[in-house]
Amino acid sequence: ERGIHTIGGWKPITTMEWIDGETLDVYLDRAIAEPYRLHRLLAQIEKLGSAFRKAEIAHGDLQHRNILVDKKGGMRVIDYDGMWVPSLEGRKSNEIGVGDYQHPGRTWEHYGQGMDRFSLIVMYLSLFAVARHPELSPVARVAGRPQSLATLRAFGDEWTRFPDLLAAHERIFEWYFEG
């Protein structure tokens, strides 16, 4: 009841356990030379997508700064302010998320269980691509800083040089849309 005092009075807050870890983009800078770490993250992204689907929830802003990797290589999601749960059905989103990770057609009205699909696919394809072809990792950097995890838009025409990556989309779509 008395979590934080604002101009409008006291408001409740939710506190969560502290998680020691690095954001996904920082972790990837070190892990890029070790494909087994990337493959472990791929498995964890699959597990995350499946867990969200099974629980009938969505995060709403899955991206490299909202995923922490702990010292054991475990992936943890943070920043739940855009979260969707079934009791919020019919409401508008309070955020749209980071553009590179969101479907180009996402609007404030697109707020529901499926809103993480595009984000998960972009992250999975990006990690898969970099695990198979580490030379792609700098493509998503501008002035040496990560602009995204290495999204489809950041790769641009680079994808056409790697037919194995284009072929991988079938398994990924089966995993997410049928699993």
PDB file of C-alpha atoms in Angstrom:
ATOM      1  CA  GLU A   1       0.000   0.000   0.000  1.00  0.00           C
ATOM      2  CA  ARG A   2       2.751   2.499   0.885  1.00  0.00           C
ATOM      3  CA  GLY A   3       5.478   1.610  -1.590  1.00  0.00           C
ATOM      4  CA  ILE A   4       6.313   4.940  -3.184  1.00  0.00           C
ATOM      5  CA  HIS A   5       5.063   8.455  -2.576  1.00  0.00           C
ATOM      6  CA  THR A   6       4.093  10.448  -5.653  1.00  0.00           C
ATOM      7  CA  ILE A   7       2.307  13.744  -6.208  1.00  0.00           C
ATOM      8  CA  GLY A   8      -0.933  11.791  -6.104  1.00  0.00           C
ATOM      9  CA  GLY A   9      -0.090  10.144  -2.774  1.00  0.00           C
ATOM     10  CA  TRP A  10       1.192   6.721  -1.799  1.00  0.00           C
ATOM     11  CA  LYS A  11       1.202   3.998  -4.463  1.00  0.00           C
ATOM     12  CA  PRO A  12       1.879   0.282  -4.071  1.00  0.00           C
ATOM     13  CA  ILE A  13       4.988  -1.239  -5.620  1.00  0.00           C
ATOM     14  CA  THR A  14       6.207  -4.716  -6.356  1.00  0.00           C
ATOM     15  CA  THR A  15       9.758  -5.657  -5.502  1.00  0.00           C
ATOM     16  CA  MET A  16      11.528  -8.576  -7.071  1.00  0.00           C
ATOM     17  CA  GLU A  17      14.646 -10.520  -6.259  1.00  0.00           C
ATOM     18  CA  TRP A  18      17.921  -9.007  -7.454  1.00  0.00           C
ATOM     19  CA  ILE A  19      19.499 -10.901 -10.351  1.00  0.00           C
ATOM     20  CA  ASP A  20      23.235 -10.753 -10.877  1.00  0.00           C
ATOM     21  CA  GLY A  21      24.027 -10.950 -14.547  1.00  0.00           C
ATOM     22  CA  GLU A  22      24.895  -9.194 -17.756  1.00  0.00           C
ATOM     23  CA  THR A  23      22.483  -7.963 -20.363  1.00  0.00           C
ATOM     24  CA  LEU A  24      22.288 -10.273 -23.352  1.00  0.00           C
ATOM     25  CA  ASP A  25      24.198  -7.902 -25.653  1.00  0.00           C
ATOM     26  CA  VAL A  26      27.113  -7.601 -23.197  1.00  0.00           C
ATOM     27  CA  TYR A  27      27.183 -11.381 -22.686  1.00  0.00           C
ATOM     28  CA  LEU A  28      27.217 -11.936 -26.454  1.00  0.00           C
ATOM     29  CA  ASP A  29      30.262  -9.721 -26.885  1.00  0.00           C
ATOM     30  CA  ARG A  30      32.202 -12.260 -24.818  1.00  0.00           C
ATOM     31  CA  ALA A  31      30.380 -15.399 -25.950  1.00  0.00           C
ATOM     32  CA  ILE A  32      30.648 -14.837 -29.690  1.00  0.00           C
ATOM     33  CA  ALA A  33      33.855 -16.859 -29.930  1.00  0.00           C
ATOM     34  CA  GLU A  34      32.290 -19.803 -28.070  1.00  0.00           C
ATOM     35  CA  PRO A  35      29.443 -21.268 -30.153  1.00  0.00           C
ATOM     36  CA  TYR A  36      28.386 -23.665 -27.375  1.00  0.00           C
ATOM     37  CA  ARG A  37      27.285 -20.624 -25.338  1.00  0.00           C
ATOM     38  CA  LEU A  38      25.210 -19.376 -28.248  1.00  0.00           C
ATOM     39  CA  HIS A  39      23.620 -22.808 -28.715  1.00  0.00           C
ATOM     40  CA  ARG A  40      22.756 -22.855 -25.026  1.00  0.00           C
ATOM     41  CA  LEU A  41      21.039 -19.482 -25.412  1.00  0.00           C
ATOM     42  CA  LEU A  42      19.105 -20.818 -28.414  1.00  0.00           C
ATOM     43  CA  ALA A  43      17.765 -23.658 -26.281  1.00  0.00           C
ATOM     44  CA  GLN A  44      16.825 -21.194 -23.555  1.00  0.00           C
ATOM     45  CA  ILE A  45      14.962 -18.950 -25.999  1.00  0.00           C
ATOM     46  CA  GLU A  46      12.968 -21.994 -27.138  1.00  0.00           C
ATOM     47  CA  LYS A  47      12.255 -22.841 -23.509  1.00  0.00           C
ATOM     48  CA  LEU A  48      11.225 -19.247 -22.748  1.00  0.00           C
ATOM     49  CA  GLY A  49       8.824 -19.127 -25.687  1.00  0.00           C
ATOM     50  CA  SER A  50       7.309 -22.455 -24.694  1.00  0.00           C
ATOM     51  CA  ALA A  51       6.963 -21.420 -21.046  1.00  0.00           C
ATOM     52  CA  PHE A  52       5.264 -18.130 -21.950  1.00  0.00           C
ATOM     53  CA  ARG A  53       2.913 -19.923 -24.348  1.00  0.00           C
ATOM     54  CA  LYS A  54       2.051 -22.595 -21.785  1.00  0.00           C
ATOM     55  CA  ALA A  55       1.456 -19.985 -19.049  1.00  0.00           C
ATOM     56  CA  GLU A  56      -0.589 -17.880 -21.513  1.00  0.00           C
ATOM     57  CA  ILE A  57       1.435 -14.737 -20.801  1.00  0.00           C
ATOM     58  CA  ALA A  58       3.599 -12.344 -22.798  1.00  0.00           C
ATOM     59  CA  HIS A  59       6.406  -9.959 -21.871  1.00  0.00           C
ATOM     60  CA  GLY A  60       5.768  -7.250 -24.453  1.00  0.00           C
ATOM     61  CA  ASP A  61       9.342  -5.943 -24.719  1.00  0.00           C
ATOM     62  CA  LEU A  62      11.672  -8.891 -25.193  1.00  0.00           C
ATOM     63  CA  GLN A  63      15.018  -7.513 -26.359  1.00  0.00           C
ATOM     64  CA  HIS A  64      18.730  -7.665 -25.518  1.00  0.00           C
ATOM     65  CA  ARG A  65      18.534  -5.224 -22.589  1.00  0.00           C
ATOM     66  CA  ASN A  66      15.608  -7.032 -20.939  1.00  0.00           C
ATOM     67  CA  ILE A  67      17.318 -10.409 -20.775  1.00  0.00           C
ATOM     68  CA  LEU A  68      20.087 -11.065 -18.282  1.00  0.00           C
ATOM     69  CA  VAL A  69      22.539 -13.933 -18.454  1.00  0.00           C
ATOM     70  CA  ASP A  70      23.774 -15.102 -15.066  1.00  0.00           C
ATOM     71  CA  LYS A  71      27.211 -16.482 -14.159  1.00  0.00           C
ATOM     72  CA  LYS A  72      26.089 -20.024 -15.013  1.00  0.00           C
ATOM     73  CA  GLY A  73      24.849 -18.956 -18.441  1.00  0.00           C
ATOM     74  CA  GLY A  74      21.187 -19.010 -17.413  1.00  0.00           C
ATOM     75  CA  MET A  75      18.836 -16.556 -19.068  1.00  0.00           C
ATOM     76  CA  ARG A  76      16.481 -14.398 -16.958  1.00  0.00           C
ATOM     77  CA  VAL A  77      13.869 -11.947 -18.217  1.00  0.00           C
ATOM     78  CA  ILE A  78      13.526  -8.557 -16.499  1.00  0.00           C
ATOM     79  CA  ASP A  79      11.446  -5.370 -16.923  1.00  0.00           C
ATOM     80  CA  TYR A  80       7.870  -6.537 -16.636  1.00  0.00           C
ATOM     81  CA  ASP A  81       6.060  -3.218 -17.101  1.00  0.00           C
ATOM     82  CA  GLY A  82       4.662  -4.247 -20.509  1.00  0.00           C
ATOM     83  CA  MET A  83       3.631  -7.734 -19.381  1.00  0.00           C
ATOM     84  CA  TRP A  84       0.340  -9.209 -20.566  1.00  0.00           C
ATOM     85  CA  VAL A  85      -1.706 -11.731 -18.569  1.00  0.00           C
ATOM     86  CA  PRO A  86      -5.205 -12.999 -19.411  1.00  0.00           C
ATOM     87  CA  SER A  87      -6.889 -10.617 -16.944  1.00  0.00           C
ATOM     88  CA  LEU A  88      -5.661  -7.721 -19.140  1.00  0.00           C
ATOM     89  CA  GLU A  89      -7.525  -9.013 -22.212  1.00  0.00           C
ATOM     90  CA  GLY A  90      -9.100  -6.166 -24.173  1.00  0.00           C
ATOM     91  CA  ARG A  91      -6.837  -3.416 -22.858  1.00  0.00           C
ATOM     92  CA  LYS A  92      -4.264  -1.420 -24.812  1.00  0.00           C
ATOM     93  CA  SER A  93      -0.543  -1.827 -24.254  1.00  0.00           C
ATOM     94  CA  ASN A  94       1.299   0.754 -22.177  1.00  0.00           C
ATOM     95  CA  GLU A  95       4.365   0.341 -24.423  1.00  0.00           C
ATOM     96  CA  ILE A  96       5.265  -1.037 -27.815  1.00  0.00           C
ATOM     97  CA  GLY A  97       8.790  -2.226 -27.089  1.00  0.00           C
ATOM     98  CA  VAL A  98      12.089  -1.719 -28.903  1.00  0.00           C
ATOM     99  CA  GLY A  99      11.401  -1.364 -32.632  1.00  0.00           C
ATOM    100  CA  ASP A 100      13.928  -3.828 -34.020  1.00  0.00           C
ATOM    101  CA  TYR A 101      12.353  -6.588 -31.946  1.00  0.00           C
ATOM    102  CA  GLN A 102       8.724  -5.777 -32.722  1.00  0.00           C
ATOM    103  CA  HIS A 103       6.668  -6.662 -35.747  1.00  0.00           C
ATOM    104  CA  PRO A 104       6.462  -3.603 -38.034  1.00  0.00           C
ATOM    105  CA  GLY A 105       2.675  -3.680 -37.708  1.00  0.00           C
ATOM    106  CA  ARG A 106       2.579  -3.677 -33.912  1.00  0.00           C
ATOM    107  CA  THR A 107       0.373  -0.970 -32.433  1.00  0.00           C
ATOM    108  CA  TRP A 108      -0.865  -0.013 -28.977  1.00  0.00           C
ATOM    109  CA  GLU A 109      -3.898  -2.215 -29.659  1.00  0.00           C
ATOM    110  CA  HIS A 110      -1.736  -5.293 -30.278  1.00  0.00           C
ATOM    111  CA  TYR A 111      -1.589  -6.402 -26.689  1.00  0.00           C
ATOM    112  CA  GLY A 112      -2.058 -10.075 -26.009  1.00  0.00           C
ATOM    113  CA  GLN A 113      -0.529 -13.490 -25.635  1.00  0.00           C
ATOM    114  CA  GLY A 114       1.028 -13.569 -29.116  1.00  0.00           C
ATOM    115  CA  MET A 115       2.854 -10.243 -28.957  1.00  0.00           C
ATOM    116  CA  ASP A 116       6.238 -11.879 -28.204  1.00  0.00           C
ATOM    117  CA  ARG A 117       6.262 -14.132 -31.285  1.00  0.00           C
ATOM    118  CA  PHE A 118       8.142 -11.746 -33.551  1.00  0.00           C
ATOM    119  CA  SER A 119      10.644 -10.828 -30.815  1.00  0.00           C
ATOM    120  CA  LEU A 120      11.404 -14.480 -30.094  1.00  0.00           C
ATOM    121  CA  ILE A 121      11.811 -15.302 -33.766  1.00  0.00           C
ATOM    122  CA  VAL A 122      14.140 -12.333 -34.341  1.00  0.00           C
ATOM    123  CA  MET A 123      16.275 -13.280 -31.324  1.00  0.00           C
ATOM    124  CA  TYR A 124      16.360 -16.954 -32.270  1.00  0.00           C
ATOM    125  CA  LEU A 125      17.247 -16.321 -35.919  1.00  0.00           C
ATOM    126  CA  SER A 126      19.868 -13.754 -34.931  1.00  0.00           C
ATOM    127  CA  LEU A 127      21.560 -16.033 -32.418  1.00  0.00           C
ATOM    128  CA  PHE A 128      21.325 -18.975 -34.802  1.00  0.00           C
ATOM    129  CA  ALA A 129      22.924 -16.913 -37.560  1.00  0.00           C
ATOM    130  CA  VAL A 130      25.769 -15.670 -35.387  1.00  0.00           C
ATOM    131  CA  ALA A 131      26.364 -19.180 -33.968  1.00  0.00           C
ATOM    132  CA  ARG A 132      26.684 -20.535 -37.519  1.00  0.00           C
ATOM    133  CA  HIS A 133      28.467 -17.494 -38.976  1.00  0.00           C
ATOM    134  CA  PRO A 134      30.310 -15.432 -36.310  1.00  0.00           C
ATOM    135  CA  GLU A 135      31.393 -12.969 -38.985  1.00  0.00           C
ATOM    136  CA  LEU A 136      27.817 -11.615 -38.972  1.00  0.00           C
ATOM    137  CA  SER A 137      28.042 -10.297 -35.408  1.00  0.00           C
ATOM    138  CA  PRO A 138      29.315  -6.782 -36.274  1.00  0.00           C
ATOM    139  CA  VAL A 139      26.546  -6.209 -38.844  1.00  0.00           C
ATOM    140  CA  ALA A 140      24.160  -4.900 -36.166  1.00  0.00           C
ATOM    141  CA  ARG A 141      26.570  -2.360 -34.737  1.00  0.00           C
ATOM    142  CA  VAL A 142      26.674   1.329 -35.449  1.00  0.00           C
ATOM    143  CA  ALA A 143      29.706   3.231 -34.195  1.00  0.00           C
ATOM    144  CA  GLY A 144      30.751   0.104 -32.281  1.00  0.00           C
ATOM    145  CA  ARG A 145      27.561   0.008 -30.187  1.00  0.00           C
ATOM    146  CA  PRO A 146      24.840  -2.633 -30.427  1.00  0.00           C
ATOM    147  CA  GLN A 147      21.718  -1.233 -32.036  1.00  0.00           C
ATOM    148  CA  SER A 148      19.900  -4.535 -31.628  1.00  0.00           C
ATOM    149  CA  LEU A 149      20.814  -8.152 -31.146  1.00  0.00           C
ATOM    150  CA  ALA A 150      21.385  -8.449 -34.905  1.00  0.00           C
ATOM    151  CA  THR A 151      17.888  -8.287 -36.259  1.00  0.00           C
ATOM    152  CA  LEU A 152      16.600  -9.273 -39.658  1.00  0.00           C
ATOM    153  CA  ARG A 153      16.604  -5.621 -40.712  1.00  0.00           C
ATOM    154  CA  ALA A 154      20.173  -5.153 -39.503  1.00  0.00           C
ATOM    155  CA  PHE A 155      21.321  -8.129 -41.580  1.00  0.00           C
ATOM    156  CA  GLY A 156      19.615  -6.739 -44.681  1.00  0.00           C
ATOM    157  CA  ASP A 157      20.958  -8.363 -47.825  1.00  0.00           C
ATOM    158  CA  GLU A 158      23.551 -10.296 -45.808  1.00  0.00           C
ATOM    159  CA  TRP A 159      20.984 -13.117 -45.414  1.00  0.00           C
ATOM    160  CA  THR A 160      21.130 -13.984 -49.112  1.00  0.00           C
ATOM    161  CA  ARG A 161      24.784 -14.966 -48.754  1.00  0.00           C
ATOM    162  CA  PHE A 162      23.856 -17.703 -46.258  1.00  0.00           C
ATOM    163  CA  PRO A 163      21.324 -20.169 -47.693  1.00  0.00           C
ATOM    164  CA  ASP A 164      21.633 -22.404 -44.611  1.00  0.00           C
ATOM    165  CA  LEU A 165      20.169 -19.585 -42.525  1.00  0.00           C
ATOM    166  CA  LEU A 166      17.300 -19.030 -44.922  1.00  0.00           C
ATOM    167  CA  ALA A 167      16.532 -22.755 -44.794  1.00  0.00           C
ATOM    168  CA  ALA A 168      16.501 -22.682 -40.978  1.00  0.00           C
ATOM    169  CA  HIS A 169      13.375 -20.516 -40.885  1.00  0.00           C
ATOM    170  CA  GLU A 170      11.144 -23.549 -41.440  1.00  0.00           C
ATOM    171  CA  ARG A 171      12.163 -25.230 -38.198  1.00  0.00           C
ATOM    172  CA  ILE A 172      11.904 -21.972 -36.278  1.00  0.00           C
ATOM    173  CA  PHE A 173       8.383 -21.242 -37.457  1.00  0.00           C
ATOM    174  CA  GLU A 174       7.337 -24.817 -36.679  1.00  0.00           C
ATOM    175  CA  TRP A 175       8.834 -24.479 -33.208  1.00  0.00           C
ATOM    176  CA  TYR A 176       7.024 -21.290 -32.390  1.00  0.00           C
ATOM    177  CA  PHE A 177       3.737 -21.516 -34.238  1.00  0.00           C
ATOM    178  CA  GLU A 178       3.039 -25.213 -33.877  1.00  0.00           C
ATOM    179  CA  GLY A 179       4.847 -26.025 -30.620  1.00  0.00           C
TER     180      GLY A 179
END
